[in-house]
Short mmCIF file of N, CA and C and ligand atoms in Angstrom, two decimals:
data_model
loop_
_atom_site.label_atom_id
_atom_site.label_comp_id
_atom_site.label_asym_id
_atom_site.label_seq_id
_atom_site.Cartn_x
_atom_site.Cartn_y
_atom_site.Cartn_z
N MET A 1 62.57 34.01 0.52
CA MET A 1 63.98 32.68 1.21
C MET A 1 63.10 33.92 2.50
N GLU A 2 63.12 32.77 3.57
CA GLU A 2 62.95 33.06 4.92
C GLU A 2 64.02 32.57 5.88
N ARG A 3 64.13 32.98 6.69
CA ARG A 3 65.28 32.44 8.34
C ARG A 3 64.29 32.26 9.48
N THR A 4 64.46 30.75 10.51
CA THR A 4 63.51 30.77 11.69
C THR A 4 65.45 30.45 12.33
N LEU A 5 64.73 30.83 14.06
CA LEU A 5 65.81 30.85 15.24
C LEU A 5 65.43 28.74 15.13
N SER A 6 66.16 28.35 15.53
CA SER A 6 66.98 27.24 16.62
C SER A 6 67.18 26.68 17.44
N ILE A 7 66.51 26.08 18.25
CA ILE A 7 67.62 25.47 19.34
C ILE A 7 67.32 24.33 19.60
N ILE A 8 69.08 23.95 18.96
CA ILE A 8 68.89 22.40 20.26
C ILE A 8 68.93 22.26 21.34
N LYS A 9 68.32 22.25 22.28
CA LYS A 9 67.92 21.45 23.37
C LYS A 9 68.65 21.61 24.52
N PRO A 10 69.04 21.40 26.20
CA PRO A 10 70.16 21.10 26.98
C PRO A 10 69.86 19.78 26.72
N ASP A 11 68.56 18.53 26.74
CA ASP A 11 68.04 17.43 26.89
C ASP A 11 68.93 16.95 25.42
N ALA A 12 68.70 17.68 24.48
CA ALA A 12 69.81 16.72 23.55
C ALA A 12 70.67 17.23 22.94
N VAL A 13 71.43 18.03 23.49
CA VAL A 13 72.65 18.57 23.53
C VAL A 13 74.26 17.34 24.22
N SER A 14 72.71 17.45 25.50
CA SER A 14 73.62 16.48 26.22
C SER A 14 73.53 15.12 26.19
N ARG A 15 72.82 14.36 25.33
CA ARG A 15 72.98 13.25 24.83
C ARG A 15 73.03 12.83 23.48
N ASN A 16 74.24 13.62 22.92
CA ASN A 16 75.02 14.09 22.33
C ASN A 16 74.80 14.07 20.20
N LEU A 17 73.32 14.02 20.20
CA LEU A 17 72.31 14.22 19.73
C LEU A 17 72.70 15.51 18.52
N SER A 18 73.39 16.92 18.89
CA SER A 18 73.32 17.81 17.65
C SER A 18 73.60 17.17 15.90
N GLY A 19 74.58 16.31 16.12
CA GLY A 19 75.24 15.60 15.09
C GLY A 19 73.44 15.49 14.26
N ALA A 20 73.32 14.57 14.80
CA ALA A 20 71.50 14.33 14.52
C ALA A 20 71.40 14.75 14.20
N ILE A 21 70.50 15.64 14.92
CA ILE A 21 69.23 16.34 14.16
C ILE A 21 69.33 18.00 13.76
N LEU A 22 71.10 18.24 13.15
CA LEU A 22 71.54 19.21 12.37
C LEU A 22 71.39 18.32 10.81
N LYS A 23 71.39 17.57 10.43
CA LYS A 23 71.58 16.25 9.93
C LYS A 23 69.74 16.43 9.18
N MET A 24 69.07 15.97 9.54
CA MET A 24 67.49 16.44 9.76
C MET A 24 67.30 17.23 8.75
N ILE A 25 67.68 17.99 9.81
CA ILE A 25 67.98 19.78 9.06
C ILE A 25 68.04 19.54 8.51
N GLN A 26 69.26 19.88 7.60
CA GLN A 26 69.44 20.15 7.30
C GLN A 26 69.36 18.81 5.53
N ASP A 27 68.41 17.81 5.39
CA ASP A 27 68.21 16.51 5.06
C ASP A 27 66.84 17.33 4.35
N ALA A 28 66.25 18.27 5.58
CA ALA A 28 65.00 18.87 5.59
C ALA A 28 65.18 20.01 3.67
N GLY A 29 66.54 20.43 4.20
CA GLY A 29 66.63 21.53 3.30
C GLY A 29 66.75 22.91 3.50
N LEU A 30 66.94 22.76 4.59
CA LEU A 30 67.13 23.53 5.38
C LEU A 30 68.66 24.99 5.64
N LYS A 31 68.76 25.12 5.12
CA LYS A 31 70.37 25.83 4.74
C LYS A 31 70.42 26.44 6.19
N VAL A 32 72.06 25.91 7.52
CA VAL A 32 72.15 27.01 8.42
C VAL A 32 73.19 27.91 8.16
N VAL A 33 72.74 29.44 8.36
CA VAL A 33 73.23 30.31 8.21
C VAL A 33 74.18 31.39 9.42
N ALA A 34 74.01 30.84 9.95
CA ALA A 34 74.17 31.18 12.50
C ALA A 34 74.57 29.93 12.86
N MET A 35 75.41 30.04 13.19
CA MET A 35 75.09 28.92 14.77
C MET A 35 76.01 29.24 15.42
N LYS A 36 76.12 29.46 16.53
CA LYS A 36 77.29 28.67 17.72
C LYS A 36 75.85 27.17 18.69
N MET A 37 77.50 27.32 19.43
CA MET A 37 77.03 27.00 20.87
C MET A 37 76.95 27.74 21.84
N ILE A 38 76.09 27.79 22.78
CA ILE A 38 76.34 28.95 23.80
C ILE A 38 75.83 27.56 25.85
N GLN A 39 76.21 28.63 26.51
CA GLN A 39 75.43 28.46 27.82
C GLN A 39 74.78 29.38 28.53
N LEU A 40 73.29 29.39 28.50
CA LEU A 40 72.61 30.89 28.48
C LEU A 40 72.73 30.38 29.83
N SER A 41 72.40 32.36 30.54
CA SER A 41 72.19 32.50 31.86
C SER A 41 70.80 32.56 32.27
N LYS A 42 69.94 32.70 33.13
CA LYS A 42 69.07 32.69 33.49
C LYS A 42 68.47 33.68 33.53
N ALA A 43 69.54 35.33 33.16
CA ALA A 43 68.36 35.73 32.80
C ALA A 43 67.89 35.99 31.61
N GLU A 44 69.57 35.67 30.18
CA GLU A 44 68.97 35.71 29.01
C GLU A 44 67.70 34.05 29.56
N ALA A 45 67.98 33.33 29.30
CA ALA A 45 66.14 32.42 28.87
C ALA A 45 65.56 33.04 29.15
N GLU A 46 65.45 33.95 30.13
CA GLU A 46 63.78 34.24 30.81
C GLU A 46 63.62 35.59 29.85
N GLY A 47 63.79 36.26 29.40
CA GLY A 47 64.67 37.08 27.85
C GLY A 47 63.01 36.89 27.18
N PHE A 48 64.16 35.42 27.01
CA PHE A 48 63.98 34.67 25.09
C PHE A 48 62.67 34.45 25.72
N TYR A 49 62.48 34.10 26.52
CA TYR A 49 61.01 32.62 27.04
C TYR A 49 60.55 32.97 28.04
N ALA A 50 60.21 34.88 27.58
CA ALA A 50 59.32 35.92 28.30
C ALA A 50 58.18 36.14 28.04
N VAL A 51 57.39 35.96 26.83
CA VAL A 51 56.52 35.91 26.88
C VAL A 51 55.56 34.59 27.07
N HIS A 52 56.48 33.80 28.17
CA HIS A 52 56.01 32.43 28.45
C HIS A 52 55.72 32.47 30.14
N LYS A 53 55.86 33.91 30.57
CA LYS A 53 55.87 34.08 31.65
C LYS A 53 55.39 33.77 32.84
N ALA A 54 53.90 34.88 32.48
CA ALA A 54 52.54 33.32 33.05
C ALA A 54 53.06 32.28 33.28
N ARG A 55 52.24 31.89 32.59
CA ARG A 55 52.54 30.19 32.11
C ARG A 55 53.49 28.69 33.38
N PRO A 56 52.25 28.09 33.62
CA PRO A 56 53.18 27.66 35.10
C PRO A 56 54.29 26.82 35.57
N PHE A 57 54.18 26.86 33.67
CA PHE A 57 55.73 26.05 33.44
C PHE A 57 56.99 26.63 33.71
N PHE A 58 57.06 28.12 33.73
CA PHE A 58 58.02 29.45 33.05
C PHE A 58 59.52 28.74 33.94
N GLY A 59 59.41 28.43 35.19
CA GLY A 59 60.29 28.20 36.28
C GLY A 59 61.19 27.26 35.74
N SER A 60 60.36 26.57 35.56
CA SER A 60 61.09 25.23 35.04
C SER A 60 61.01 25.18 33.67
N LEU A 61 61.02 25.55 33.05
CA LEU A 61 61.21 25.56 31.59
C LEU A 61 62.65 26.42 31.31
N VAL A 62 62.62 27.91 32.35
CA VAL A 62 64.37 28.46 32.85
C VAL A 62 65.21 27.36 33.21
N ASP A 63 65.01 26.50 34.10
CA ASP A 63 66.08 25.86 34.79
C ASP A 63 66.16 25.28 34.08
N PHE A 64 65.56 23.75 32.84
CA PHE A 64 65.83 23.29 31.98
C PHE A 64 66.54 24.39 31.12
N MET A 65 66.68 25.29 30.73
CA MET A 65 67.61 25.29 29.26
C MET A 65 68.55 26.44 30.23
N ILE A 66 69.23 26.35 31.19
CA ILE A 66 70.26 27.14 31.56
C ILE A 66 70.65 26.01 32.23
N SER A 67 70.51 24.90 32.37
CA SER A 67 70.88 22.61 32.66
C SER A 67 72.33 22.77 31.65
N GLY A 68 72.45 22.81 30.71
CA GLY A 68 73.52 22.97 29.98
C GLY A 68 73.15 23.08 28.87
N PRO A 69 74.47 23.33 27.75
CA PRO A 69 74.34 24.27 26.43
C PRO A 69 73.84 23.67 25.61
N VAL A 70 73.15 24.59 24.72
CA VAL A 70 72.65 24.71 23.75
C VAL A 70 73.10 24.91 22.21
N VAL A 71 72.50 24.64 21.33
CA VAL A 71 73.41 24.78 20.13
C VAL A 71 71.83 25.55 19.35
N VAL A 72 72.34 27.06 19.50
CA VAL A 72 70.85 28.26 18.58
C VAL A 72 71.97 27.92 16.97
N SER A 73 70.73 28.01 16.07
CA SER A 73 71.07 28.88 14.85
C SER A 73 70.70 29.52 13.93
N ILE A 74 70.43 29.87 12.90
CA ILE A 74 69.16 30.41 11.73
C ILE A 74 69.21 29.92 10.77
N LEU A 75 68.29 28.93 10.81
CA LEU A 75 67.83 28.81 9.51
C LEU A 75 67.33 29.03 8.04
N GLU A 76 67.46 29.19 6.88
CA GLU A 76 66.58 30.01 5.85
C GLU A 76 66.47 29.40 5.10
N GLY A 77 65.64 29.57 4.25
CA GLY A 77 64.94 28.49 2.36
C GLY A 77 63.15 29.24 2.56
N ASP A 78 62.50 28.85 1.73
CA ASP A 78 61.62 28.88 1.16
C ASP A 78 60.71 28.34 2.23
N ASP A 79 59.79 29.11 2.95
CA ASP A 79 58.76 28.58 3.74
C ASP A 79 59.67 27.63 4.91
N ALA A 80 60.32 28.65 5.47
CA ALA A 80 61.29 28.26 6.92
C ALA A 80 60.92 28.10 7.91
N ILE A 81 60.36 29.07 8.44
CA ILE A 81 59.49 29.22 10.10
C ILE A 81 57.90 28.32 9.70
N ALA A 82 57.82 27.86 8.81
CA ALA A 82 56.47 26.82 9.32
C ALA A 82 57.20 24.63 8.27
N ARG A 83 58.57 25.18 7.79
CA ARG A 83 58.34 23.81 7.57
C ARG A 83 59.68 23.38 8.86
N TYR A 84 60.29 23.95 9.50
CA TYR A 84 60.51 23.88 10.55
C TYR A 84 59.50 23.59 11.80
N ARG A 85 58.74 24.46 12.14
CA ARG A 85 57.61 23.40 12.87
C ARG A 85 56.76 22.67 12.71
N LYS A 86 57.15 22.44 10.75
CA LYS A 86 56.14 20.97 10.80
C LYS A 86 57.89 19.64 11.16
N LEU A 87 58.99 19.80 10.81
CA LEU A 87 59.89 18.79 11.15
C LEU A 87 60.16 18.71 12.52
N MET A 88 59.73 19.91 12.87
CA MET A 88 60.61 19.57 15.20
C MET A 88 59.13 18.92 15.05
N GLY A 89 57.88 18.83 14.58
CA GLY A 89 56.33 18.08 15.34
C GLY A 89 55.86 19.09 16.75
N ALA A 90 54.95 17.91 17.13
CA ALA A 90 54.98 18.74 18.72
C ALA A 90 54.82 19.14 19.20
N THR A 91 54.29 20.36 19.66
CA THR A 91 55.58 20.39 21.32
C THR A 91 56.20 19.36 22.12
N ASN A 92 54.22 18.04 22.78
CA ASN A 92 54.38 16.86 23.79
C ASN A 92 54.68 15.83 21.98
N PRO A 93 56.04 15.33 22.40
CA PRO A 93 57.35 14.53 21.54
C PRO A 93 55.14 12.49 21.35
N ALA A 94 54.77 13.20 22.22
CA ALA A 94 53.62 12.12 23.03
C ALA A 94 52.73 12.35 21.27
N GLY A 95 52.27 13.04 21.22
CA GLY A 95 51.28 13.52 19.58
C GLY A 95 51.92 13.95 18.55
N ALA A 96 52.52 14.30 18.70
CA ALA A 96 54.07 14.23 17.62
C ALA A 96 54.43 12.89 16.41
N GLU A 97 54.14 14.44 14.98
CA GLU A 97 53.55 12.68 14.24
C GLU A 97 55.50 12.36 14.03
N GLU A 98 55.34 11.01 13.46
CA GLU A 98 55.93 10.02 12.27
C GLU A 98 57.27 10.35 12.38
N GLY A 99 58.74 10.64 13.20
CA GLY A 99 59.29 11.32 11.83
C GLY A 99 60.28 11.90 11.73
N THR A 100 59.27 13.24 13.58
CA THR A 100 59.06 14.14 12.80
C THR A 100 61.06 14.53 14.03
N ILE A 101 61.49 15.65 14.04
CA ILE A 101 62.68 15.59 15.31
C ILE A 101 62.26 15.15 16.86
N ARG A 102 60.74 15.66 17.31
CA ARG A 102 60.49 15.05 18.78
C ARG A 102 59.76 13.81 18.50
N LYS A 103 59.74 13.61 18.04
CA LYS A 103 58.59 12.39 17.89
C LYS A 103 59.96 10.58 18.17
N ILE A 104 60.95 10.90 17.07
CA ILE A 104 62.40 10.25 17.58
C ILE A 104 63.02 10.81 18.54
N HIS A 105 63.15 12.19 18.91
CA HIS A 105 64.46 12.79 20.51
C HIS A 105 63.73 12.45 21.59
N ALA A 106 62.74 13.25 21.53
CA ALA A 106 62.25 14.23 22.34
C ALA A 106 62.11 13.80 24.32
N LEU A 107 62.11 13.91 25.35
CA LEU A 107 61.91 13.19 26.42
C LEU A 107 60.75 13.49 27.16
N ASP A 108 59.95 14.79 26.70
CA ASP A 108 58.96 14.65 27.18
C ASP A 108 58.13 16.22 27.00
N ILE A 109 57.45 16.89 26.96
CA ILE A 109 56.60 18.52 26.51
C ILE A 109 57.59 19.67 26.98
N GLU A 110 58.42 19.27 28.17
CA GLU A 110 59.50 20.34 29.05
C GLU A 110 60.64 20.33 27.80
N LYS A 111 60.90 18.08 28.06
CA LYS A 111 62.42 18.34 27.63
C LYS A 111 62.83 17.70 26.11
N ASN A 112 61.73 18.56 24.92
CA ASN A 112 61.50 18.39 23.29
C ASN A 112 62.65 18.60 22.66
N SER A 113 64.42 19.25 23.34
CA SER A 113 64.78 18.72 22.31
C SER A 113 64.53 20.06 21.48
N VAL A 114 63.89 20.66 20.37
CA VAL A 114 64.44 21.76 19.43
C VAL A 114 63.82 22.51 20.41
N HIS A 115 63.52 23.84 19.64
CA HIS A 115 63.35 24.92 19.57
C HIS A 115 62.74 25.80 18.44
N GLY A 116 61.93 26.40 17.98
CA GLY A 116 61.79 26.88 16.25
C GLY A 116 60.99 27.74 16.47
N SER A 117 61.34 28.69 15.71
CA SER A 117 59.81 29.82 16.61
C SER A 117 58.80 29.74 15.32
N ASP A 118 58.14 30.20 15.99
CA ASP A 118 56.77 30.73 15.05
C ASP A 118 55.72 31.35 14.09
N ALA A 119 56.76 32.17 14.43
CA ALA A 119 55.69 33.25 13.13
C ALA A 119 56.99 34.61 12.83
N PRO A 120 56.99 35.14 11.94
CA PRO A 120 57.60 35.93 10.99
C PRO A 120 58.27 37.19 12.44
N GLU A 121 57.56 37.03 12.64
CA GLU A 121 57.76 39.11 13.70
C GLU A 121 58.64 37.89 15.26
N THR A 122 58.20 36.53 15.91
CA THR A 122 59.58 36.25 17.06
C THR A 122 60.25 35.82 15.67
N ALA A 123 60.41 35.10 14.72
CA ALA A 123 61.82 34.99 13.70
C ALA A 123 62.63 36.23 13.96
N ALA A 124 62.05 37.11 14.08
CA ALA A 124 62.90 38.43 13.31
C ALA A 124 62.92 38.41 14.99
N PHE A 125 62.43 38.47 15.93
CA PHE A 125 63.14 38.68 17.72
C PHE A 125 64.08 37.97 17.76
N GLU A 126 64.00 36.06 17.96
CA GLU A 126 64.56 36.02 18.35
C GLU A 126 66.41 35.26 17.64
N THR A 127 65.95 35.49 16.10
CA THR A 127 67.23 35.89 15.76
C THR A 127 68.31 36.88 16.25
N SER A 128 67.34 37.49 16.24
CA SER A 128 68.57 39.30 16.77
C SER A 128 69.21 38.79 18.01
N TYR A 129 67.66 38.20 19.06
CA TYR A 129 68.51 37.97 19.73
C TYR A 129 69.31 37.18 20.37
N PHE A 130 69.88 36.35 20.08
CA PHE A 130 71.12 35.87 20.07
C PHE A 130 72.20 35.29 18.33
N PHE A 131 71.80 35.96 17.06
CA PHE A 131 73.20 36.36 17.21
C PHE A 131 73.28 38.59 15.81
N SER A 132 74.16 39.18 16.12
CA SER A 132 73.78 40.19 15.08
C SER A 132 73.71 39.90 13.26
N ALA A 133 74.27 41.48 12.96
CA ALA A 133 74.00 40.57 11.62
C ALA A 133 75.44 40.17 10.47
N LEU A 134 76.49 40.56 12.13
CA LEU A 134 77.71 40.39 11.40
C LEU A 134 77.90 38.57 11.43
N GLU A 135 77.71 37.93 11.98
CA GLU A 135 77.03 36.70 12.94
C GLU A 135 76.49 36.45 10.90
N MET A 136 75.10 36.65 10.33
CA MET A 136 74.81 35.70 9.71
C MET A 136 75.12 35.98 8.22
N VAL A 137 75.75 34.65 8.00
CA VAL A 137 77.64 34.31 7.51
C VAL A 137 77.01 33.75 5.98
N GLY A 138 75.34 33.20 5.90
CA GLY A 138 75.55 32.08 5.16
C GLY A 138 74.79 33.02 3.57
P1 ADP B 1 56.89 25.23 21.65
O1 ADP B 1 58.06 24.88 21.26
O2 ADP B 1 56.38 23.61 20.03
O3 ADP B 1 56.50 26.54 20.31
P2 ADP B 1 55.23 26.45 22.99
O4 ADP B 1 55.87 27.42 22.67
O5 ADP B 1 53.84 26.23 23.77
O6 ADP B 1 56.00 25.39 22.67
O7 ADP B 1 56.29 26.79 25.42
C1 ADP B 1 57.02 26.46 24.98
C2 ADP B 1 58.29 25.92 26.04
O8 ADP B 1 57.94 25.47 27.41
C3 ADP B 1 58.49 24.37 24.96
O9 ADP B 1 58.45 23.92 23.77
C4 ADP B 1 58.27 23.14 26.16
O10 ADP B 1 60.02 22.87 26.32
C5 ADP B 1 57.92 24.60 27.42
N1 ADP B 1 56.47 23.49 27.73
C6 ADP B 1 54.90 23.75 26.46
N2 ADP B 1 54.32 22.82 27.47
C7 ADP B 1 54.75 22.64 28.18
C8 ADP B 1 54.27 22.58 29.91
N3 ADP B 1 52.71 21.78 29.70
N4 ADP B 1 54.71 21.86 30.70
C9 ADP B 1 55.72 21.51 30.18
N5 ADP B 1 56.89 22.46 30.15
C10 ADP B 1 56.08 22.83 28.41
MG1 MG B 2 56.73 28.36 20.93
#
């Protein structure tokens, strides 16, 4: 069993797509073991994306991530990290596989509807960034 962090980003929450995206996640057999809707502060978004601090898109990404509420959750399952990345599709929806969340719902390379951890180390950091052990209930 593996756990990964999912974020339904502001572009998707604001278009009322949280339910549709959660349905895709659950239909794929990933189990939600923690979930909440939150409004990130600038410092919280910067801390979450600190690994991208030097990238040219960092400031715009942070502004986007604080533009409205997000739905953060922890997903559990065998190989959950890779399975969720595959379900999400490529970062740029223009190149994402048919049937993926980003192909169906994303607007562009920045407003791409979902985040998913990319490795066990980032999953451990990201799940504990948003949730305490007591909030992981599944
Ligand atoms: P992923 O979310 O697929 O793991 P990255 O970790 O590379 O992608 O980037 C984090 C987020 O930063 C992306 O999901 C997207 O919202 C944004 N982003 C990535 N590359 C670009 C870019 N070239 N221009 C604008 N925003 C970008
Ligand atoms: Mg990433």
